[in-house]
Short mmCIF file of C-alpha atoms and ligand atoms in Angstrom, two decimals:
data_model
loop_
_atom_site.label_atom_id
_atom_site.label_comp_id
_atom_site.label_asym_id
_atom_site.label_seq_id
_atom_site.Cartn_x
_atom_site.Cartn_y
_atom_site.Cartn_z
CA MET W 18 -43.34 -4.48 -167.81
CA THR W 19 -43.84 -5.50 -164.21
CA PRO W 20 -46.53 -8.09 -163.71
CA THR W 21 -49.44 -6.92 -161.51
CA ALA W 22 -49.40 -8.37 -158.00
CA ARG W 23 -53.03 -8.05 -156.95
CA ILE W 24 -54.12 -11.59 -156.27
CA LEU W 25 -50.74 -12.94 -155.21
CA LYS W 26 -49.28 -10.12 -153.13
CA GLU W 27 -46.14 -11.45 -151.58
CA ILE W 28 -43.99 -14.50 -152.10
CA THR W 29 -42.44 -15.82 -148.91
CA PRO W 30 -39.73 -18.49 -148.56
CA ARG W 31 -41.95 -20.69 -146.36
CA PRO W 32 -45.39 -20.22 -147.95
CA TRP W 33 -47.07 -22.64 -145.51
CA GLU W 34 -46.35 -20.33 -142.54
CA VAL W 35 -49.76 -19.10 -141.43
CA ALA W 36 -48.33 -16.05 -139.60
CA ASP W 37 -46.95 -14.62 -142.87
CA TYR W 38 -50.29 -15.06 -144.59
CA VAL W 39 -52.21 -13.50 -141.68
CA ARG W 40 -49.84 -10.50 -141.77
CA GLN W 41 -50.96 -9.92 -145.37
CA GLY W 42 -54.64 -9.91 -144.35
CA GLY W 43 -55.07 -13.63 -144.80
CA TYR W 44 -58.16 -15.35 -143.31
CA GLU W 45 -59.82 -11.93 -142.69
CA ALA W 46 -62.39 -12.56 -145.42
CA TRP W 47 -63.00 -16.06 -144.06
CA GLN W 48 -63.59 -14.69 -140.59
CA SER W 49 -66.10 -12.16 -141.96
CA CYS W 50 -67.87 -14.95 -143.85
CA VAL W 51 -68.22 -16.97 -140.65
CA THR W 52 -69.09 -14.16 -138.26
CA LYS W 53 -70.53 -11.24 -140.24
CA TRP W 54 -71.76 -11.82 -143.78
CA THR W 55 -74.62 -14.01 -144.91
CA ARG W 56 -74.09 -16.54 -147.67
CA GLU W 57 -76.27 -14.42 -149.94
CA GLU W 58 -74.10 -11.35 -149.26
CA VAL W 59 -70.94 -13.24 -150.23
CA ILE W 60 -72.52 -14.41 -153.47
CA ALA W 61 -73.85 -10.93 -154.24
CA GLU W 62 -70.33 -9.49 -153.89
CA LEU W 63 -68.89 -12.13 -156.27
CA LYS W 64 -71.63 -11.32 -158.77
CA ARG W 65 -71.01 -7.57 -158.43
CA ALA W 66 -67.32 -8.19 -159.10
CA GLY W 67 -68.12 -10.30 -162.16
CA LEU W 68 -65.51 -12.92 -161.23
CA ARG W 69 -65.37 -15.64 -163.90
CA GLY W 70 -63.90 -19.14 -163.63
CA ARG W 71 -60.21 -19.43 -164.47
CA GLY W 72 -60.32 -23.17 -165.27
CA GLY W 73 -61.19 -22.73 -168.94
CA ALA W 74 -64.84 -21.93 -169.52
CA GLY W 75 -65.04 -18.51 -167.82
CA PHE W 76 -68.38 -19.29 -166.18
CA PRO W 77 -69.57 -16.57 -163.72
CA THR W 78 -68.49 -17.76 -160.28
CA GLY W 79 -71.23 -16.11 -158.21
CA VAL W 80 -73.94 -17.60 -160.42
CA LYS W 81 -72.46 -21.07 -159.99
CA TRP W 82 -72.26 -20.73 -156.19
CA GLU W 83 -75.86 -19.52 -156.09
CA LYS W 84 -77.08 -22.50 -158.13
CA VAL W 85 -75.56 -24.93 -155.64
CA LEU W 86 -76.64 -23.03 -152.52
CA ASN W 87 -80.25 -22.80 -153.69
CA HIS W 88 -80.53 -26.32 -155.13
CA ARG W 89 -83.66 -28.18 -154.09
CA ILE W 90 -81.52 -31.21 -153.11
CA PRO W 91 -80.08 -30.27 -149.71
CA GLU W 92 -76.89 -32.41 -149.76
CA HIS W 93 -74.10 -30.36 -151.39
CA TYR W 94 -70.38 -30.90 -152.05
CA PHE W 95 -67.44 -28.70 -152.91
CA VAL W 96 -64.38 -29.71 -154.97
CA CYS W 97 -61.43 -27.54 -155.94
CA ASN W 98 -60.06 -28.67 -159.28
CA ALA W 99 -56.26 -28.73 -159.10
CA GLY W 100 -55.94 -31.52 -161.66
CA GLU W 101 -54.01 -29.25 -164.06
CA HIS W 102 -52.52 -31.38 -166.83
CA GLU W 103 -52.78 -29.36 -170.03
CA PRO W 104 -49.58 -28.77 -172.02
CA GLY W 105 -48.42 -25.19 -171.43
CA THR W 106 -50.59 -24.55 -168.36
CA PHE W 107 -48.79 -24.48 -165.03
CA LYS W 108 -50.27 -21.47 -163.22
CA ASP W 109 -52.25 -23.53 -160.70
CA ARG W 110 -49.04 -25.31 -159.76
CA TYR W 111 -47.45 -21.94 -159.05
CA LEU W 112 -50.38 -20.81 -156.91
CA LEU W 113 -50.51 -24.11 -155.00
CA LYS W 114 -46.84 -23.87 -154.23
CA GLN W 115 -46.60 -20.16 -153.45
CA SER W 116 -49.90 -19.50 -151.73
CA PRO W 117 -51.41 -22.63 -150.20
CA HIS W 118 -53.21 -20.64 -147.48
CA GLN W 119 -54.93 -18.47 -150.08
CA LEU W 120 -56.31 -21.57 -151.75
CA LEU W 121 -57.38 -23.02 -148.40
CA GLU W 122 -59.10 -19.74 -147.49
CA GLY W 123 -60.87 -19.55 -150.88
CA SER W 124 -61.93 -23.19 -150.56
CA LEU W 125 -63.25 -22.76 -147.02
CA ILE W 126 -65.28 -19.73 -148.11
CA ALA W 127 -66.65 -21.58 -151.14
CA ALA W 128 -67.55 -24.74 -149.19
CA ARG W 129 -69.31 -22.86 -146.43
CA THR W 130 -71.11 -20.48 -148.78
CA VAL W 131 -72.70 -23.32 -150.75
CA ASN W 132 -73.42 -25.26 -147.55
CA ALA W 133 -71.20 -28.17 -148.52
CA LYS W 134 -71.36 -31.36 -146.47
CA SER W 135 -67.74 -32.17 -147.44
CA ALA W 136 -64.96 -30.26 -149.16
CA PHE W 137 -62.10 -31.60 -151.28
CA ILE W 138 -59.07 -30.37 -153.20
CA TYR W 139 -58.27 -32.71 -156.11
CA VAL W 140 -54.56 -32.30 -156.89
CA ASN W 141 -52.55 -33.54 -159.89
CA HIS W 142 -50.59 -36.44 -158.38
CA GLU W 143 -47.35 -35.15 -159.92
CA TYR W 144 -47.53 -31.99 -157.79
CA VAL W 145 -45.71 -33.57 -154.86
CA GLU W 146 -44.07 -30.46 -153.40
CA GLU W 147 -47.25 -28.44 -153.87
CA LEU W 148 -49.33 -31.04 -152.03
CA THR W 149 -46.76 -31.10 -149.23
CA ASN W 150 -47.00 -27.31 -148.88
CA LEU W 151 -50.77 -27.57 -148.86
CA ARG W 152 -50.74 -30.21 -146.12
CA LYS W 153 -48.31 -28.20 -143.99
CA ALA W 154 -50.42 -25.07 -144.45
CA ALA W 155 -53.58 -26.97 -143.49
CA GLU W 156 -51.93 -28.21 -140.31
CA GLN W 157 -51.06 -24.66 -139.30
CA ALA W 158 -54.51 -23.34 -140.24
CA ARG W 159 -56.09 -26.06 -138.12
CA ALA W 160 -53.85 -25.18 -135.16
CA LYS W 161 -55.00 -21.55 -135.44
CA GLY W 162 -58.66 -22.51 -135.49
CA PHE W 163 -59.20 -21.45 -139.13
CA MET W 164 -60.28 -24.91 -140.26
CA GLY W 165 -61.26 -28.20 -138.67
CA LYS W 166 -63.24 -28.03 -135.43
CA ASN W 167 -64.89 -25.00 -133.83
CA ILE W 168 -63.67 -22.46 -136.40
CA PHE W 169 -63.09 -18.97 -134.89
CA GLY W 170 -64.71 -20.34 -131.72
CA THR W 171 -68.13 -20.26 -133.43
CA GLY W 172 -68.87 -23.98 -133.24
CA LEU W 173 -68.55 -24.33 -137.03
CA ASP W 174 -66.69 -27.50 -138.16
CA LEU W 175 -65.26 -27.64 -141.69
CA GLU W 176 -62.46 -29.87 -142.93
CA ILE W 177 -60.81 -30.03 -146.35
CA GLU W 178 -59.66 -33.37 -147.70
CA PHE W 179 -56.88 -33.71 -150.25
CA ILE W 180 -57.26 -36.20 -153.08
CA GLU W 181 -54.37 -37.22 -155.33
CA GLY W 182 -55.69 -37.03 -158.90
CA GLN W 183 -55.35 -39.68 -161.58
CA GLY W 184 -52.81 -37.65 -163.54
CA SER W 185 -54.38 -37.50 -166.97
CA TYR W 186 -55.54 -34.52 -169.01
CA VAL W 187 -59.12 -35.74 -169.08
CA ALA W 188 -59.15 -36.16 -165.29
CA GLY W 189 -59.28 -32.34 -165.11
CA GLU W 190 -62.63 -32.29 -166.89
CA GLU W 191 -64.97 -31.81 -163.98
CA THR W 192 -67.26 -34.81 -164.45
CA ALA W 193 -64.27 -37.12 -165.11
CA MET W 194 -62.68 -35.78 -161.93
CA LEU W 195 -65.84 -36.53 -159.95
CA GLU W 196 -65.99 -40.05 -161.43
CA SER W 197 -62.41 -40.70 -160.38
CA MET W 198 -63.17 -39.40 -156.87
CA GLN W 199 -65.85 -42.06 -156.68
CA GLY W 200 -63.28 -44.75 -157.46
CA ARG W 201 -64.10 -45.12 -161.14
CA PRO W 202 -61.94 -44.45 -164.24
CA ALA W 203 -61.49 -40.72 -164.94
CA MET W 204 -63.88 -40.57 -167.88
CA PRO W 205 -66.22 -37.64 -168.58
CA ARG W 206 -69.89 -38.31 -167.97
CA GLN W 207 -72.27 -38.36 -170.89
CA LYS W 208 -74.33 -35.15 -170.93
CA PRO W 209 -77.05 -34.20 -170.00
CA PRO W 210 -77.11 -33.58 -167.07
CA PHE W 211 -74.57 -30.94 -168.09
CA TYR W 212 -73.25 -29.53 -164.87
CA PRO W 213 -72.07 -30.80 -161.48
CA THR W 214 -74.16 -28.00 -159.96
CA ASP W 215 -77.11 -30.32 -160.71
CA PHE W 216 -75.49 -33.76 -160.74
CA GLY W 217 -72.08 -33.81 -159.13
CA LEU W 218 -70.30 -35.94 -156.57
CA TYR W 219 -72.50 -38.97 -155.70
CA GLY W 220 -75.09 -37.39 -157.99
CA LYS W 221 -75.57 -34.43 -155.62
CA PRO W 222 -75.25 -30.68 -156.38
CA THR W 223 -71.54 -29.93 -156.35
CA LEU W 224 -69.55 -26.75 -156.69
CA VAL W 225 -66.38 -27.26 -158.76
CA ASN W 226 -63.94 -24.38 -159.04
CA ASN W 227 -60.44 -23.95 -160.35
CA VAL W 228 -57.46 -23.11 -158.09
CA GLU W 229 -57.00 -19.60 -159.50
CA THR W 230 -60.72 -18.83 -159.28
CA LEU W 231 -60.64 -19.69 -155.58
CA CYS W 232 -57.41 -17.75 -154.96
CA ASN W 233 -59.22 -14.67 -156.29
CA VAL W 234 -61.96 -14.96 -153.67
CA PRO W 235 -60.20 -13.85 -150.41
CA PRO W 236 -58.67 -10.62 -151.82
CA LEU W 237 -61.88 -9.86 -153.70
CA LEU W 238 -64.04 -10.14 -150.57
CA ARG W 239 -61.49 -8.36 -148.38
CA ASN W 240 -61.16 -5.38 -150.74
CA GLY W 241 -64.61 -5.41 -152.32
CA ALA W 242 -66.01 -5.69 -155.82
CA ALA W 243 -65.13 -2.08 -156.72
CA TRP W 244 -61.44 -2.81 -156.06
CA PHE W 245 -61.60 -6.03 -158.05
CA THR W 246 -63.03 -4.38 -161.14
CA GLN W 247 -60.41 -1.61 -161.20
CA VAL W 248 -58.39 -3.72 -163.61
CA GLY W 249 -59.36 -5.94 -166.51
CA THR W 250 -62.17 -5.38 -168.96
CA GLU W 251 -65.86 -4.80 -168.36
CA LYS W 252 -66.86 -8.39 -169.09
CA SER W 253 -63.61 -10.05 -167.97
CA PRO W 254 -62.66 -8.11 -164.83
CA GLY W 255 -59.59 -8.71 -162.68
CA THR W 256 -56.25 -10.26 -163.50
CA MET W 257 -55.28 -13.60 -164.98
CA PHE W 258 -52.27 -15.79 -164.28
CA PHE W 259 -50.78 -16.40 -167.73
CA SER W 260 -48.44 -19.36 -168.19
CA ILE W 261 -46.15 -18.67 -171.13
CA SER W 262 -43.93 -21.31 -172.70
CA GLY W 263 -42.49 -22.49 -176.00
CA ALA W 264 -40.26 -20.15 -178.01
CA VAL W 265 -39.70 -17.42 -175.40
CA ASN W 266 -36.60 -16.37 -173.51
CA ARG W 267 -38.30 -16.22 -170.13
CA PRO W 268 -41.08 -18.75 -169.78
CA GLY W 269 -43.06 -18.51 -166.54
CA VAL W 270 -46.25 -17.44 -164.84
CA TYR W 271 -47.22 -13.76 -164.97
CA GLU W 272 -50.20 -12.09 -163.31
CA LEU W 273 -51.52 -9.43 -165.70
CA PRO W 274 -54.79 -7.53 -166.12
CA MET W 275 -57.34 -9.26 -168.33
CA GLY W 276 -57.21 -7.61 -171.74
CA THR W 277 -53.41 -7.35 -171.83
CA PRO W 278 -52.22 -7.66 -175.46
CA ILE W 279 -50.38 -10.88 -176.33
CA ARG W 280 -47.38 -8.84 -177.52
CA ARG W 281 -46.78 -7.48 -174.02
CA LEU W 282 -46.78 -10.92 -172.50
CA VAL W 283 -44.42 -12.29 -175.16
CA TYR W 284 -41.98 -9.38 -175.32
CA ASP W 285 -42.15 -7.59 -171.96
CA CYS W 286 -42.65 -10.57 -169.66
CA GLY W 287 -41.33 -13.42 -171.82
CA GLU W 288 -38.46 -11.23 -173.10
CA GLY W 289 -39.07 -12.15 -176.73
CA ILE W 290 -38.11 -15.08 -178.91
CA PRO W 291 -34.68 -16.77 -178.58
CA ASN W 292 -31.99 -15.72 -181.09
CA GLY W 293 -34.03 -12.70 -182.23
CA ARG W 294 -36.36 -14.88 -184.29
CA LYS W 295 -39.88 -13.87 -185.21
CA PRO W 296 -42.97 -15.52 -183.79
CA LYS W 297 -44.92 -17.58 -186.27
CA ALA W 298 -47.95 -18.47 -184.19
CA VAL W 299 -49.27 -18.16 -180.65
CA PHE W 300 -51.78 -20.45 -178.96
CA PRO W 301 -53.42 -18.06 -176.47
CA GLY W 302 -55.51 -20.72 -174.76
CA GLY W 303 -53.33 -23.80 -174.99
CA PRO W 304 -53.61 -26.52 -177.61
CA SER W 305 -57.41 -26.80 -177.44
CA PHE W 306 -57.97 -23.39 -179.03
CA ALA W 307 -57.08 -22.01 -182.44
CA MET W 308 -53.73 -20.31 -182.94
CA LEU W 309 -53.19 -16.67 -183.83
CA THR W 310 -50.50 -15.39 -186.19
CA GLU W 311 -47.85 -12.67 -185.83
CA ASP W 312 -50.12 -9.95 -187.25
CA GLN W 313 -52.58 -10.68 -184.42
CA LEU W 314 -50.14 -10.15 -181.54
CA ASP W 315 -51.88 -6.95 -180.43
CA THR W 316 -55.06 -8.88 -179.63
CA PRO W 317 -56.11 -8.29 -176.01
CA MET W 318 -56.28 -11.46 -173.95
CA ASP W 319 -59.72 -11.67 -172.38
CA PHE W 320 -62.63 -14.07 -172.82
CA GLU W 321 -64.66 -11.93 -175.27
CA THR W 322 -61.93 -10.56 -177.50
CA LEU W 323 -60.23 -13.91 -178.02
CA LYS W 324 -63.58 -15.53 -178.78
CA LYS W 325 -64.26 -12.83 -181.35
CA ALA W 326 -60.83 -13.52 -182.86
CA GLY W 327 -61.91 -17.15 -183.40
CA THR W 328 -59.98 -18.65 -180.49
CA GLY W 329 -60.28 -18.63 -176.68
CA LEU W 330 -58.55 -17.80 -173.42
CA GLY W 331 -59.04 -21.25 -171.85
CA SER W 332 -56.85 -21.43 -168.77
CA ALA W 333 -54.37 -18.96 -170.34
CA GLY W 334 -51.63 -21.43 -171.18
CA VAL W 335 -49.96 -19.32 -173.87
CA ILE W 336 -47.64 -21.27 -176.19
CA VAL W 337 -45.35 -19.46 -178.64
CA VAL W 338 -44.11 -21.02 -181.90
CA ASP W 339 -41.20 -19.38 -183.76
CA GLU W 340 -40.61 -18.89 -187.48
CA THR W 341 -38.33 -21.95 -187.80
CA THR W 342 -40.97 -24.40 -186.65
CA CYS W 343 -42.89 -26.61 -189.05
CA MET W 344 -46.64 -26.18 -188.53
CA VAL W 345 -47.45 -29.68 -189.78
CA ALA W 346 -45.11 -31.04 -187.11
CA THR W 347 -46.74 -28.73 -184.55
CA ALA W 348 -50.24 -29.91 -185.46
CA LEU W 349 -48.97 -33.51 -185.35
CA LYS W 350 -47.43 -33.00 -181.91
CA TYR W 351 -50.76 -31.83 -180.49
CA ALA W 352 -52.73 -34.47 -182.37
CA ASN W 353 -50.50 -37.11 -180.78
CA PHE W 354 -51.11 -35.55 -177.38
CA PHE W 355 -54.88 -35.77 -177.85
CA LYS W 356 -54.59 -39.32 -179.19
CA VAL W 357 -52.69 -40.44 -176.10
CA GLU W 358 -54.88 -38.51 -173.67
CA SER W 359 -58.24 -39.50 -175.14
CA CYS W 360 -59.94 -41.71 -172.55
CA GLY W 361 -61.27 -43.79 -175.44
CA GLN W 362 -64.81 -43.84 -174.12
CA CYS W 363 -66.70 -42.20 -176.98
CA PRO W 364 -66.10 -43.31 -180.59
CA PRO W 365 -65.73 -39.80 -182.15
CA CYS W 366 -62.81 -39.08 -179.84
CA ARG W 367 -61.27 -42.57 -179.79
CA MET W 368 -61.31 -42.94 -183.58
CA GLY W 369 -61.08 -39.24 -184.44
CA THR W 370 -57.88 -38.51 -182.51
CA ILE W 371 -56.20 -41.68 -183.86
CA ASN W 372 -57.11 -40.83 -187.45
CA LEU W 373 -56.13 -37.17 -187.21
CA ALA W 374 -52.70 -38.14 -185.91
CA ALA W 375 -52.27 -40.86 -188.56
CA VAL W 376 -53.07 -38.57 -191.51
CA LEU W 377 -50.87 -35.78 -190.14
CA GLN W 378 -48.01 -38.24 -189.64
CA LYS W 379 -48.37 -39.34 -193.26
CA ILE W 380 -48.17 -35.73 -194.49
CA GLU W 381 -45.24 -34.89 -192.21
CA ASP W 382 -43.41 -37.99 -193.51
CA GLY W 383 -43.79 -36.74 -197.09
CA GLU W 384 -46.24 -39.43 -198.05
CA GLY W 385 -49.38 -37.29 -198.06
CA THR W 386 -51.62 -36.49 -201.01
CA GLU W 387 -54.26 -33.84 -201.82
CA LYS W 388 -56.82 -36.46 -200.88
CA ASP W 389 -55.36 -36.66 -197.37
CA LEU W 390 -55.86 -32.92 -196.92
CA ALA W 391 -59.50 -33.26 -197.95
CA SER W 392 -60.02 -36.18 -195.57
CA LEU W 393 -58.31 -34.24 -192.76
CA MET W 394 -60.77 -31.38 -193.19
CA GLN W 395 -63.73 -33.74 -193.47
CA LEU W 396 -62.65 -35.56 -190.31
CA CYS W 397 -62.32 -32.29 -188.37
CA GLY W 398 -65.81 -31.24 -189.42
CA PHE W 399 -67.19 -34.63 -188.48
CA VAL W 400 -65.75 -34.96 -184.96
CA LYS W 401 -66.04 -31.34 -183.77
CA GLY W 402 -68.53 -31.04 -180.92
CA ARG W 403 -69.28 -34.78 -180.98
CA GLY W 404 -67.38 -36.05 -177.90
CA TYR W 405 -68.66 -36.45 -174.33
CA CYS W 406 -66.19 -33.65 -173.49
CA THR W 407 -64.17 -31.16 -175.54
CA VAL W 408 -61.01 -33.26 -176.10
CA VAL W 409 -61.78 -34.26 -179.69
CA THR W 410 -63.07 -30.77 -180.47
CA GLY W 411 -59.73 -29.36 -179.24
CA ALA W 412 -57.85 -31.80 -181.47
CA ALA W 413 -59.92 -30.81 -184.51
CA VAL W 414 -59.65 -27.07 -183.82
CA VAL W 415 -55.85 -27.17 -183.79
CA VAL W 416 -55.72 -29.07 -187.07
CA GLN W 417 -58.30 -26.79 -188.67
CA SER W 418 -56.55 -23.62 -187.58
CA SER W 419 -53.14 -24.83 -188.77
CA LEU W 420 -54.67 -25.74 -192.14
CA GLU W 421 -56.45 -22.41 -192.35
CA LYS W 422 -53.42 -20.31 -191.46
CA PHE W 423 -50.55 -22.39 -192.84
CA ARG W 424 -52.08 -24.30 -195.75
CA HIS W 425 -48.99 -23.51 -197.86
CA GLU W 426 -46.86 -25.61 -195.49
CA PHE W 427 -49.13 -28.62 -195.91
CA ASP W 428 -49.08 -28.12 -199.68
CA ALA W 429 -45.26 -27.93 -199.64
CA HIS W 430 -45.02 -31.24 -197.75
CA ILE W 431 -47.20 -32.87 -200.39
CA ALA W 432 -45.47 -31.26 -203.40
CA GLU W 433 -41.91 -31.86 -202.17
CA LYS W 434 -42.71 -35.26 -200.62
CA ARG W 435 -40.82 -34.32 -197.47
CA CYS W 436 -40.93 -31.88 -194.58
CA PRO W 437 -39.28 -28.69 -195.88
CA SER W 438 -38.05 -27.94 -192.33
CA HIS W 439 -36.35 -31.35 -192.18
CA PRO W 440 -34.90 -31.80 -195.70
CA GLU W 441 -32.75 -34.66 -194.46
CA ARG W 442 -35.88 -36.79 -193.98
CA VAL W 443 -36.96 -38.18 -197.35
CA ALA W 444 -39.89 -40.52 -197.85
CA VAL W 445 -38.92 -43.99 -199.04
CA ALA W 446 -41.18 -46.92 -199.72
CA GLY W 447 -42.60 -48.09 -196.42
CA GLY W 448 -41.35 -45.28 -194.18
CA VAL W 449 -39.03 -42.34 -193.70
CA ALA W 450 -35.27 -42.53 -194.06
C1 LIG O 507 -60.27 -32.03 -171.05
C2 LIG O 507 -60.51 -30.99 -170.00
C3 LIG O 507 -59.56 -30.80 -169.01
C4 LIG O 507 -59.77 -29.86 -168.01
N1 LIG O 507 -58.82 -29.68 -167.06
C5 LIG O 507 -59.02 -28.78 -166.06
C6 LIG O 507 -58.07 -28.62 -165.01
O1 LIG O 507 -57.02 -29.27 -164.99
N2 LIG O 507 -58.33 -27.70 -164.05
C7 LIG O 507 -59.50 -26.96 -164.04
O2 LIG O 507 -59.71 -26.17 -163.13
N3 LIG O 507 -60.41 -27.10 -165.02
C8 LIG O 507 -60.21 -27.98 -166.00
N4 LIG O 507 -61.17 -28.15 -166.97
C9 LIG O 507 -62.43 -27.37 -166.84
C10 LIG O 507 -63.34 -28.01 -165.80
O3 LIG O 507 -64.15 -29.01 -166.44
C11 LIG O 507 -64.27 -26.99 -165.10
O4 LIG O 507 -64.91 -26.22 -166.09
C12 LIG O 507 -63.55 -26.06 -164.13
O5 LIG O 507 -62.81 -26.78 -163.17
C13 LIG O 507 -64.56 -25.18 -163.41
O6 LIG O 507 -63.93 -24.25 -162.58
P1 LIG O 507 -64.05 -22.68 -162.80
O7 LIG O 507 -65.51 -22.35 -162.97
O8 LIG O 507 -63.50 -22.09 -161.56
O9 LIG O 507 -63.28 -22.34 -164.02
C14 LIG O 507 -60.97 -29.09 -168.00
C15 LIG O 507 -61.91 -29.28 -169.01
C16 LIG O 507 -61.69 -30.22 -170.01
C17 LIG O 507 -62.74 -30.40 -171.07
#
């Protein structure tokens, strides 16, 4: 299966070259926004297209832009969230590297449409090459009069500033990102107020959008909403950039229509599981959403269907687990991730992630009891939905879904007093030999 190339048309060896991007129709939509269309017309087209955010929540993009534009407080900001730090998600990195002009164009359109006083792109500090490409692209765009001073000779001035992010998972949560931009630790704000559209950077209405969301904007406006909705599903139109990793022969980023079944991504794009093994589980939305099992591989990947299946699309970081992998060890691996990445600000997350990891470690080491399983489930129920952000909920969901789908593996660890996948590791008093 050939991935669809609708949003990212052509990959060039020097992606910062503005001439190559212009040849592909680049900056045409931006020019129309500045010289032809009203802000309201731009927003109406996004709403007609039904574009939804690609950063995790799937919020309707046009609605968000409209909220900021029409906010009673007149001082607005725009921030592109390129903080990407979730295990298994690397599609924004690909877009930043391969199509920096597309992101600049989408960001310029967004910032101007919501009447932003200042515009920023917040980039994961580990993305060194990507940031370099972005800076080189910006220099060329400025030289062409696409950004900076007197854009298209109209007298409009609009600059984009690049911010190196704090490099933690939580720093990608939009309110934590805004806190860190204000020189404070990257910790999510206590809600309410719920959204940066009401209380964002410096407490002012702020539009925050993901890299992929913004990369969708120039081709969508250039070709129109009817073109955009030709692929995808009714409620999740367009394509999605799926990152696939774990037990697959060809991990990578693939642009596919929303609603593509998981099986096609795993077998046609990812070329199946190494050594002809079977898949045991797939996390369709990264480690913060429940896993699906082999019998669910024909599930279409879009916001609604995955929600109905008890999981979520998130930012489409698809992780494949093969039949040889221990699910207690898998749950433990993610629990440890959440424990390390918790910012420690709110007690449910600080204590919850530590305790989840500790109990799972005990079971994996062959020292667990039935009582530990009960306390694991109780703990999950207690912390879910209780944090300032969704980190602790993600941790609980993974544990709950592994218990629900692979309870027999937990039971085997307890009965055999060891990990059946690692028979060489036997519990001894005080640790594991
Ligand atoms: C723990 C956590 C980490 C997140 N990391 C990112 C991220 O790296 N990039 C991103 O765009 N959104 C991330 N999000 C979602 C953002 O808070 C926000 O919803 C998104 O940037 C909005 O953009 P969109 O409407 O274009 O999807 C994260 C959310 C949470 C709870």
